[in-house]
PDB file of C-alpha atoms and ligand atoms in Angstrom:
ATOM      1  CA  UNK A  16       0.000   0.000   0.000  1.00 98.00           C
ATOM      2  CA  UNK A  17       1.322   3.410  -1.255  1.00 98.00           C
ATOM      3  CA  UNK A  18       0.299   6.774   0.600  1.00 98.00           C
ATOM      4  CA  UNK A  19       1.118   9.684  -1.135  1.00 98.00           C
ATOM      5  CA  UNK A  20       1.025  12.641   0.904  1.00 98.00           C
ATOM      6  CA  UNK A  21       2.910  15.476   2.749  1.00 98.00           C
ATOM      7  CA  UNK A  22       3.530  15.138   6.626  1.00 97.00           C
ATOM      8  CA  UNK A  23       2.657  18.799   6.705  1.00 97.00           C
ATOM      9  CA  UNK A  24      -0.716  18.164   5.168  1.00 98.00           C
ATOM     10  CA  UNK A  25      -4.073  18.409   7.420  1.00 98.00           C
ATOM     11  CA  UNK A  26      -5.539  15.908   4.881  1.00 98.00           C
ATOM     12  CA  UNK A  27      -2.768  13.487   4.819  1.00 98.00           C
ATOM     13  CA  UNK A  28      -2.495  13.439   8.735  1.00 98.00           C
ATOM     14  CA  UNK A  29      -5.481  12.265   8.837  1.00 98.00           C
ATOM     15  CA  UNK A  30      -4.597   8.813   6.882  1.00 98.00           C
ATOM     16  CA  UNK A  31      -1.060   8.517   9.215  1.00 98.00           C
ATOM     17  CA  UNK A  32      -3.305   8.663  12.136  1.00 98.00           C
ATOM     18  CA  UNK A  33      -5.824   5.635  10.975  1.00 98.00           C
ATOM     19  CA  UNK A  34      -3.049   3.751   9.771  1.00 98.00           C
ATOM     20  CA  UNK A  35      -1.509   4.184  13.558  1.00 98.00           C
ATOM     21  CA  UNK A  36      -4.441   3.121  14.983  1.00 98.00           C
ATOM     22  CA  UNK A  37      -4.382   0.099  13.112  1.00 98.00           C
ATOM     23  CA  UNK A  38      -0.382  -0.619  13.860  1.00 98.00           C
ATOM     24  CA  UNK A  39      -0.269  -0.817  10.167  1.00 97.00           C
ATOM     25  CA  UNK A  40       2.662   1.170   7.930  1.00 96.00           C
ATOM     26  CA  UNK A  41       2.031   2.321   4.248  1.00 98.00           C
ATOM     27  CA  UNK A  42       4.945   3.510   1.583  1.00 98.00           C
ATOM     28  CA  UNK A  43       4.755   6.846   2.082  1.00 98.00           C
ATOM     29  CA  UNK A  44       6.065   8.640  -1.429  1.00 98.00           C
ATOM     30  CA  UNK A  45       6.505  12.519  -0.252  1.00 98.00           C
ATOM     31  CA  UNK A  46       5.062  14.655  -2.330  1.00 98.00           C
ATOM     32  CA  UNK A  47       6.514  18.030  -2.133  1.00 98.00           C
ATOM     33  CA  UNK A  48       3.847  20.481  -1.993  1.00 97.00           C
ATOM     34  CA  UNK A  49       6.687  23.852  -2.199  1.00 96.00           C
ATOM     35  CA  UNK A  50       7.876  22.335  -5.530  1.00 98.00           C
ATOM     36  CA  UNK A  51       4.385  22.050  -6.826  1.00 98.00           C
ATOM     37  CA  UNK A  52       4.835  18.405  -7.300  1.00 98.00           C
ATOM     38  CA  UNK A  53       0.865  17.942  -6.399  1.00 98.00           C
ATOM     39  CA  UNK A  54       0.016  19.469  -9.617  1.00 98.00           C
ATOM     40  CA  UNK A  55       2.229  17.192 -11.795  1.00 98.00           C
ATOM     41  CA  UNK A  56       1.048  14.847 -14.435  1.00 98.00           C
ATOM     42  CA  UNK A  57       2.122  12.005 -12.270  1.00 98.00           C
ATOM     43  CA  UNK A  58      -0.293  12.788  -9.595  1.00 98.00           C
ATOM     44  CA  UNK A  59      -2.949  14.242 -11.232  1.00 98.00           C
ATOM     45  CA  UNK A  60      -3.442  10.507 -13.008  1.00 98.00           C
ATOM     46  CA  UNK A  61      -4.077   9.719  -9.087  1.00 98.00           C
ATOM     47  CA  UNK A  62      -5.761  12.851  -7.405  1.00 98.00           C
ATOM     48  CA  UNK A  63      -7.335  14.711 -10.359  1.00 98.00           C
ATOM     49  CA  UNK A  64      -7.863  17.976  -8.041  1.00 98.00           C
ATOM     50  CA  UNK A  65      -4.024  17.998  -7.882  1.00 98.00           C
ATOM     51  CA  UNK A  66      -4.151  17.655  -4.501  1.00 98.00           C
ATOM     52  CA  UNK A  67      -2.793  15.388  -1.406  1.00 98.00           C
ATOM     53  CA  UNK A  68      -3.302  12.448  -0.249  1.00 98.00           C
ATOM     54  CA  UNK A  69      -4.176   9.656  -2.993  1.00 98.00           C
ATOM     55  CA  UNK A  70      -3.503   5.735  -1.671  1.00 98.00           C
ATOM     56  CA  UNK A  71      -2.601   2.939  -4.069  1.00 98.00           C
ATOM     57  CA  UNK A  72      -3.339  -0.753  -2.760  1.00 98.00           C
ATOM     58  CA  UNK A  73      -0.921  -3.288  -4.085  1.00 97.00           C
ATOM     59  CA  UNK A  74      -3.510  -4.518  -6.381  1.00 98.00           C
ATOM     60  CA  UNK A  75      -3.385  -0.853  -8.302  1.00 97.00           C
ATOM     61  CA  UNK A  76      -6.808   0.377  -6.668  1.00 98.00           C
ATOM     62  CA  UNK A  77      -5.929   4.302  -6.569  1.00 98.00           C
ATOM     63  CA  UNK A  78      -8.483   6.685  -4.036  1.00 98.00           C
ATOM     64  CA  UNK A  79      -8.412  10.046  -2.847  1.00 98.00           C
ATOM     65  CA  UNK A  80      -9.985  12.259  -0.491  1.00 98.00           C
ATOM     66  CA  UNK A  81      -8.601  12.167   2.942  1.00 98.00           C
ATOM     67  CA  UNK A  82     -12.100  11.562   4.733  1.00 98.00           C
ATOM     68  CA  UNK A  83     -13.215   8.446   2.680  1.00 98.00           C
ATOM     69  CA  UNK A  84      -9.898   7.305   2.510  1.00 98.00           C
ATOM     70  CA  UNK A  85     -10.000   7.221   6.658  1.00 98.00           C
ATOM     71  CA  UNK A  86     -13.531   5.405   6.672  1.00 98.00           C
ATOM     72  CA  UNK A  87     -12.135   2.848   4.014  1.00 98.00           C
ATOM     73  CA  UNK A  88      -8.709   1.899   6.242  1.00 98.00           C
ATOM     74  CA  UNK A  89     -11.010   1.651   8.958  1.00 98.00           C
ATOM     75  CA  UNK A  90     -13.166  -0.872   7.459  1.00 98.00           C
ATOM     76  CA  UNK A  91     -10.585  -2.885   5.853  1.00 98.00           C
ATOM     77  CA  UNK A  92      -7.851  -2.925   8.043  1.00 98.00           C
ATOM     78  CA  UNK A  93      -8.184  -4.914  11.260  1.00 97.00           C
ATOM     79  CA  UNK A  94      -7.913  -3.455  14.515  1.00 94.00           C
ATOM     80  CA  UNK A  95      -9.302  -1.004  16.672  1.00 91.00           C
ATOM     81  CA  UNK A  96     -12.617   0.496  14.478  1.00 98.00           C
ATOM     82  CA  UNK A  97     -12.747   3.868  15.041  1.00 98.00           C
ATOM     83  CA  UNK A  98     -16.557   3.799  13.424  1.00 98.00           C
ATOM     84  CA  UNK A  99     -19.286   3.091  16.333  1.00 98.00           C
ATOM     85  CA  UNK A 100     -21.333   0.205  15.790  1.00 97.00           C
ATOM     86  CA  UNK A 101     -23.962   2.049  17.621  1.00 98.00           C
ATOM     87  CA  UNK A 102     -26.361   3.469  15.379  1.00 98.00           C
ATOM     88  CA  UNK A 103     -27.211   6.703  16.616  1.00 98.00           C
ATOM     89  CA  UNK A 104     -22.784   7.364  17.719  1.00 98.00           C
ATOM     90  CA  UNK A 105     -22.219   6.487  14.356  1.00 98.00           C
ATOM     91  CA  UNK A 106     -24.975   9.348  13.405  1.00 98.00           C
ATOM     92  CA  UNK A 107     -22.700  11.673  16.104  1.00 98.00           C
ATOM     93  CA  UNK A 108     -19.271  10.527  14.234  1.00 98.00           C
ATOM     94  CA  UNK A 109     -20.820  11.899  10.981  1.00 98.00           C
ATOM     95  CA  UNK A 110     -22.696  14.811  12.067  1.00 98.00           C
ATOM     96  CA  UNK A 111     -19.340  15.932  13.747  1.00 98.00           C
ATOM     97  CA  UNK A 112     -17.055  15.309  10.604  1.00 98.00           C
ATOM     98  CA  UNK A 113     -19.403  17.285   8.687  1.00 98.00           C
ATOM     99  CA  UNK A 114     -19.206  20.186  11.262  1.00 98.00           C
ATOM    100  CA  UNK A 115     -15.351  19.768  10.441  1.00 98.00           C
ATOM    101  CA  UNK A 116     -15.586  20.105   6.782  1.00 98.00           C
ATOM    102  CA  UNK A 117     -18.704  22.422   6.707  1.00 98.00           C
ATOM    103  CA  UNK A 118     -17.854  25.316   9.262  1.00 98.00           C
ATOM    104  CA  UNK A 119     -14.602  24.119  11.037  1.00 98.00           C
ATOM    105  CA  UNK A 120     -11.730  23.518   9.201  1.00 98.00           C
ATOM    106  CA  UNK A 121     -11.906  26.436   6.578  1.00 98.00           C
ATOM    107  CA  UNK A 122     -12.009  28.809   8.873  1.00 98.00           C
ATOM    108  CA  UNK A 123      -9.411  27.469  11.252  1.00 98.00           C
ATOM    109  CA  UNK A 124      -7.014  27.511   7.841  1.00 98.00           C
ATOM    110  CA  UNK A 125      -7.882  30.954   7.241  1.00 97.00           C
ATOM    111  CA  UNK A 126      -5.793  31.477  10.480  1.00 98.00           C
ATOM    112  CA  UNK A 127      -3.227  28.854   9.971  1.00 97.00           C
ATOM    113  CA  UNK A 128      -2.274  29.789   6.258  1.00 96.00           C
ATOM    114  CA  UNK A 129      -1.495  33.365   7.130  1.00 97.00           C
ATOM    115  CA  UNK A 130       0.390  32.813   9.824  1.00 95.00           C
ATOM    116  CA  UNK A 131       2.199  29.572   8.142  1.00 91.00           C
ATOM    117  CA  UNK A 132       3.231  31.840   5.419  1.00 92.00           C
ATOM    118  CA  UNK A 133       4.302  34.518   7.367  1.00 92.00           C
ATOM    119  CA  UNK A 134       1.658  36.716   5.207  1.00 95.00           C
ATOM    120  CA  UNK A 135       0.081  37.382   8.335  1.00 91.00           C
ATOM    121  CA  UNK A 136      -2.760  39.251   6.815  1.00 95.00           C
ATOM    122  CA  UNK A 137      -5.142  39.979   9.817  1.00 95.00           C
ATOM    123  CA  UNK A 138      -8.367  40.798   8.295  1.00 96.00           C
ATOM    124  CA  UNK A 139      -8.069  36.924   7.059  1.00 96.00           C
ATOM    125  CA  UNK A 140      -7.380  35.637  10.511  1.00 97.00           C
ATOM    126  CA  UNK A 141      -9.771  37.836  12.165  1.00 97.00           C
ATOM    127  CA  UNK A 142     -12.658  36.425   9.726  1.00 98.00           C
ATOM    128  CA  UNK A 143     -11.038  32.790  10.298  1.00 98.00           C
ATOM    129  CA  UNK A 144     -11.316  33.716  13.984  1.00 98.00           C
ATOM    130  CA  UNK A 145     -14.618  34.952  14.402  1.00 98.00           C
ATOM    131  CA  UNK A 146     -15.496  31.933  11.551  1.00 98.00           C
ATOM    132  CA  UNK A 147     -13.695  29.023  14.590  1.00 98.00           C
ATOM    133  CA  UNK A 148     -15.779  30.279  17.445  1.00 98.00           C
ATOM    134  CA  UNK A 149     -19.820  28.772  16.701  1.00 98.00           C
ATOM    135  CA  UNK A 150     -18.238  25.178  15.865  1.00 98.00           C
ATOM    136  CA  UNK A 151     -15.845  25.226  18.450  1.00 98.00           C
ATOM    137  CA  UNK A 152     -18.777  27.018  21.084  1.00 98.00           C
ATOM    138  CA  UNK A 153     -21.316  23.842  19.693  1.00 98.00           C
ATOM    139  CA  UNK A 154     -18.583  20.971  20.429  1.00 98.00           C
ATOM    140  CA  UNK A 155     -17.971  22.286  23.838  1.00 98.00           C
ATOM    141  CA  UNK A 156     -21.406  21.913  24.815  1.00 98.00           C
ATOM    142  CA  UNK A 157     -21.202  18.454  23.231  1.00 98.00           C
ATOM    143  CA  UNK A 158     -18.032  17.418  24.761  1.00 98.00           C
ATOM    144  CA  UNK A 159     -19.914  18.123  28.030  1.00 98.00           C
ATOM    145  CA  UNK A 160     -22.218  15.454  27.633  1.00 98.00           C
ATOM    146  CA  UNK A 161     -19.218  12.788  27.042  1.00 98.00           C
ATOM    147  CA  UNK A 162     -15.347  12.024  26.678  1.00 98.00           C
ATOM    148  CA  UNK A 163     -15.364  12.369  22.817  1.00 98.00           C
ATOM    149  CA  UNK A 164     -17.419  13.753  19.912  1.00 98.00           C
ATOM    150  CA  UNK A 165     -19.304  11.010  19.497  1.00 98.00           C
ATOM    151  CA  UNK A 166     -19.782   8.775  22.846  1.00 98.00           C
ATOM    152  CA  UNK A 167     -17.185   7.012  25.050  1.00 98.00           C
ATOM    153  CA  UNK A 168     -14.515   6.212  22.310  1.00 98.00           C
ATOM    154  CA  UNK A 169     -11.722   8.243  19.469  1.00 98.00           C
ATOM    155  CA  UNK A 170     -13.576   7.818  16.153  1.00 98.00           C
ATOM    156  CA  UNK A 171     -12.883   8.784  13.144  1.00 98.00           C
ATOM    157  CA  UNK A 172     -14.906  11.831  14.021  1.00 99.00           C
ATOM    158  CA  UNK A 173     -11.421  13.056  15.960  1.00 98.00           C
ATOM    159  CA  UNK A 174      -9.693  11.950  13.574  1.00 98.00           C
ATOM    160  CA  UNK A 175     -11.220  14.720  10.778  1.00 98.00           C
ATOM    161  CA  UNK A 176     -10.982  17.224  13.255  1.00 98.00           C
ATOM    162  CA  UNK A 177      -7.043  16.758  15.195  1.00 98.00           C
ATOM    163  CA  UNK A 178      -4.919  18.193  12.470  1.00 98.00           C
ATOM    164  CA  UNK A 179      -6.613  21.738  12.316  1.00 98.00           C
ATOM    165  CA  UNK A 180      -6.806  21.851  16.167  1.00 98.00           C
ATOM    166  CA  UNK A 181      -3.671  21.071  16.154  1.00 98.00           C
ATOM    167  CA  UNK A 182      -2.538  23.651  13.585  1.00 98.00           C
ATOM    168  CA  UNK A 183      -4.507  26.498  15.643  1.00 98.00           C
ATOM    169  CA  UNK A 184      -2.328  25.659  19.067  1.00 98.00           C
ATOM    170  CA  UNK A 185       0.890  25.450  16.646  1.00 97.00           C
ATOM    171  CA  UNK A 186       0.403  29.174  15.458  1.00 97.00           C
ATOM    172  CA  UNK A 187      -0.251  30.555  18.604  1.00 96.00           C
ATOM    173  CA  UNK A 188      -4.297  30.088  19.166  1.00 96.00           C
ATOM    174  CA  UNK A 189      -4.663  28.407  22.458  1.00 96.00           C
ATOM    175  CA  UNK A 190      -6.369  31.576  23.261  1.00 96.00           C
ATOM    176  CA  UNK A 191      -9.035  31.126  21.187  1.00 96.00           C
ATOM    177  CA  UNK A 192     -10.124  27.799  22.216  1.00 98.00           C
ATOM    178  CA  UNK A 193      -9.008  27.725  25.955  1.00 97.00           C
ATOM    179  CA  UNK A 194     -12.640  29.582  26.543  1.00 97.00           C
ATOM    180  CA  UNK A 195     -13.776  25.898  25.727  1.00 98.00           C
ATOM    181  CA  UNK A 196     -12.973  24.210  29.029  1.00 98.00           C
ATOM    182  CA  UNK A 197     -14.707  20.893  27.442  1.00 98.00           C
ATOM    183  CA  UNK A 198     -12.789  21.293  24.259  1.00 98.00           C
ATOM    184  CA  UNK A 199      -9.559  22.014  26.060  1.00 98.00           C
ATOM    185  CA  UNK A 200      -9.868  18.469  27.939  1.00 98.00           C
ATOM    186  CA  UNK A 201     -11.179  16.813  24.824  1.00 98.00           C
ATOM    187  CA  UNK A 202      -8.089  18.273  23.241  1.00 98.00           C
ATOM    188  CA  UNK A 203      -5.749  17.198  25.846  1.00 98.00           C
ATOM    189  CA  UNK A 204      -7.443  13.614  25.425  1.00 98.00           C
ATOM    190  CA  UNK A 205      -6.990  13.749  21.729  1.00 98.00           C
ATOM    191  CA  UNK A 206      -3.460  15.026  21.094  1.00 98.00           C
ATOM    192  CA  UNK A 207      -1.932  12.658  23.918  1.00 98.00           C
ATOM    193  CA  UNK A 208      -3.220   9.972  21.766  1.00 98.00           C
ATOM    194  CA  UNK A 209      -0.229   7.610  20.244  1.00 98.00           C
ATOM    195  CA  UNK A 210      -1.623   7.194  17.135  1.00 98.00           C
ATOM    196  CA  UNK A 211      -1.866  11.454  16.875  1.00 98.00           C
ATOM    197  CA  UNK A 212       1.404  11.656  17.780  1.00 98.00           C
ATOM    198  CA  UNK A 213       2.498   9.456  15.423  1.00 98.00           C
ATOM    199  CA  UNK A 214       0.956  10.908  12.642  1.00 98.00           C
ATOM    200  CA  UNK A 215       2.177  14.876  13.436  1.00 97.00           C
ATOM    201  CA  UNK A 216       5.363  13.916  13.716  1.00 96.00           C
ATOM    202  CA  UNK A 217       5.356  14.512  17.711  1.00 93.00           C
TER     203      UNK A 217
HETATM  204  N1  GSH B1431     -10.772  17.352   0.123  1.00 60.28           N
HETATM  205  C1  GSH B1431      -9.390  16.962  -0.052  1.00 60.28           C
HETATM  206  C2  GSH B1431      -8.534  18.181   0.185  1.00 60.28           C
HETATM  207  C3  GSH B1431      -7.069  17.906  -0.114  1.00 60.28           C
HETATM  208  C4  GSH B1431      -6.203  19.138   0.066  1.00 60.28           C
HETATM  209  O1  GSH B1431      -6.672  20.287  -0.032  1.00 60.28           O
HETATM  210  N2  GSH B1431      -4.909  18.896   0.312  1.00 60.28           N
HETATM  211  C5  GSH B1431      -4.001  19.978   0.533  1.00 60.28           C
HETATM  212  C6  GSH B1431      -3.057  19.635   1.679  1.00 60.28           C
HETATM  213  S1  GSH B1431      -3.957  19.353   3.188  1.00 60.28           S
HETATM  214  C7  GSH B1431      -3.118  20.178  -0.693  1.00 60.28           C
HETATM  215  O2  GSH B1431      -2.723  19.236  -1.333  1.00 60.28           O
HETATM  216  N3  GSH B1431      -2.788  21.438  -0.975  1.00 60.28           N
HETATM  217  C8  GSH B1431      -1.939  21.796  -2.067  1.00 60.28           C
HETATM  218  C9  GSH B1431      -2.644  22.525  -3.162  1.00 60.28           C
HETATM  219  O3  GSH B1431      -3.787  23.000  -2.932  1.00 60.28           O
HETATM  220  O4  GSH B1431      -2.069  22.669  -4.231  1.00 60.28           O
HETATM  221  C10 GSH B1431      -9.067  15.811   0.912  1.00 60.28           C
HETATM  222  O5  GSH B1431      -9.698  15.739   1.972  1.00 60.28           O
HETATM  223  O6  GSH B1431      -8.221  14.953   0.593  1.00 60.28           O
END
C-alpha cells in the first residue's frame, strides 16, 4: 500500500493517524507540496484535483480524499474500528465530521495559512477567527455530555478534526479555544493519543 502525501498536510495526517491506529505502515512517497509536485502529471493521473493524499493498494486500486480514505482503512484494516457500531454514535461521528468540513476547518485555515506563510494578513485571521468560534462554542457543549465527539470512544470523528486543532495551538491560538474548558480536555485527550502523535510527527 502506497500513501502519497505530505507530513505537513491536514488531509494526509489524517490517513497517518488511521493507519496508527491500526499498527499498520504504508509507503509513504513525499510529495513536495513547495515544488508544486501535487500538480504534476504524475499525480494528477491519481488525485485529479491535484491535490494530497491519494492511496494505491498493491492490487493498483488508486483513491483520494482524505475523509473516505479514513472510513475505508477503517473498514478494511483490522484493529481497533474507530466507526461506532452504535447506530445513533455512528450518526454523532458523521454529524461531527461534517461540522469539520462544513464550518470548522476552513475557517481554522484561514488562520493557519497566514500565519504559516508569514503573510500574516489579519483581516483573514480575524474572519477565520470569528469563523472558529460557533463550531468550536457547539462541540464544547457536546463534549460536556461525554469524553469524545461522538460517545465514550476516538472515532474517526477526531480523527477529521485533530490536524486543524492542532494547527490552531501550533500558530499561537490556544487563546481562542481555551474559553472551551470541554474542548480544552477533549483536546488534551486527543493530542496525547499515540496514534496522533504518530501521525504529526510529535
Ligand atoms: N478534500 C481533499 C482536500 C485535499 C487538500 O486540499 N490537500 C491539501 C493539503 S492538506 C493540498 O494538497 N494542498 C496543495 C494545493 O492546494 O495545491 C481531501 O480531503 O483529501
Amino acid at each position: 500500500m502506497k500513501l502519497y502525501g505530505n507530513p505537513m498536510s491536514t488531509c494526509t495526517r489524517k490517513v497517518l493517524t488511521v493507519l496508527a491506529e491500526k499498527g499498520r505502515e504504508a509507503e509513504f512517497i513525499n510529495i513536495d507540496l513547495s515544488k508544486h509536485e501535487q500538480k504534476t502529471p504524475a499525480h494528477v493521473a491519481r488525485q485529479p484535483f491535484g491535490v494530497v493524499p491519494a492511496l494505491e493498494l498493491d492490487d493498483g486500486f488508486i483513491m483520494y480524499e482524505s475523509r473516505a480514505i479514513a472510513r475505508f482503512l477503517d473498514r478494511t484494516l483490522p484493529g481497533n474500528s474507530l466507526t461506532p457500531t452504535d447506530p445513533k454514535a455512528y450518526a454523532l461521528m458523521e454529524q461531527f465530521i461534517g461540522v469539520e468540513q462544513s464550518y470548522f476547518s476552513g475557517q481554522a485555515m484561514k488562520i493557519v495559512m497566514e500565519r504559516f506563510f508569514n503573510t500574516n494578513n489579519e483581516e483573514n485571521i480575524a474572519k477565520g477567527r470569528e469563523g472558529v468560534k460557533r463550531p468550536l462554542a457547539v462541540i464544547d457543549a457536546e463534549l460536556a455530555k461525554r469524553p469524545f465527539l461522538a460517545g465514550n470512544d476516538f472515532t474517526l470523528a477526531e480523527v477529521s478534526w485533530a490536524p486543524y486543532m492542532e494547527y490552531l495551538f501550533a500558530v499561537g491560538e490556544k487563546d481562542l479555544v481555551a474559553p472551551h474548558k470541554n474542548v480544552m480536555a477533549w483536546w488534551e485527550r486527543v493530542s496525547s493519543r499515540p496514534s496522533v502523535k504518530k501521525a504529526f510527527g510529535k
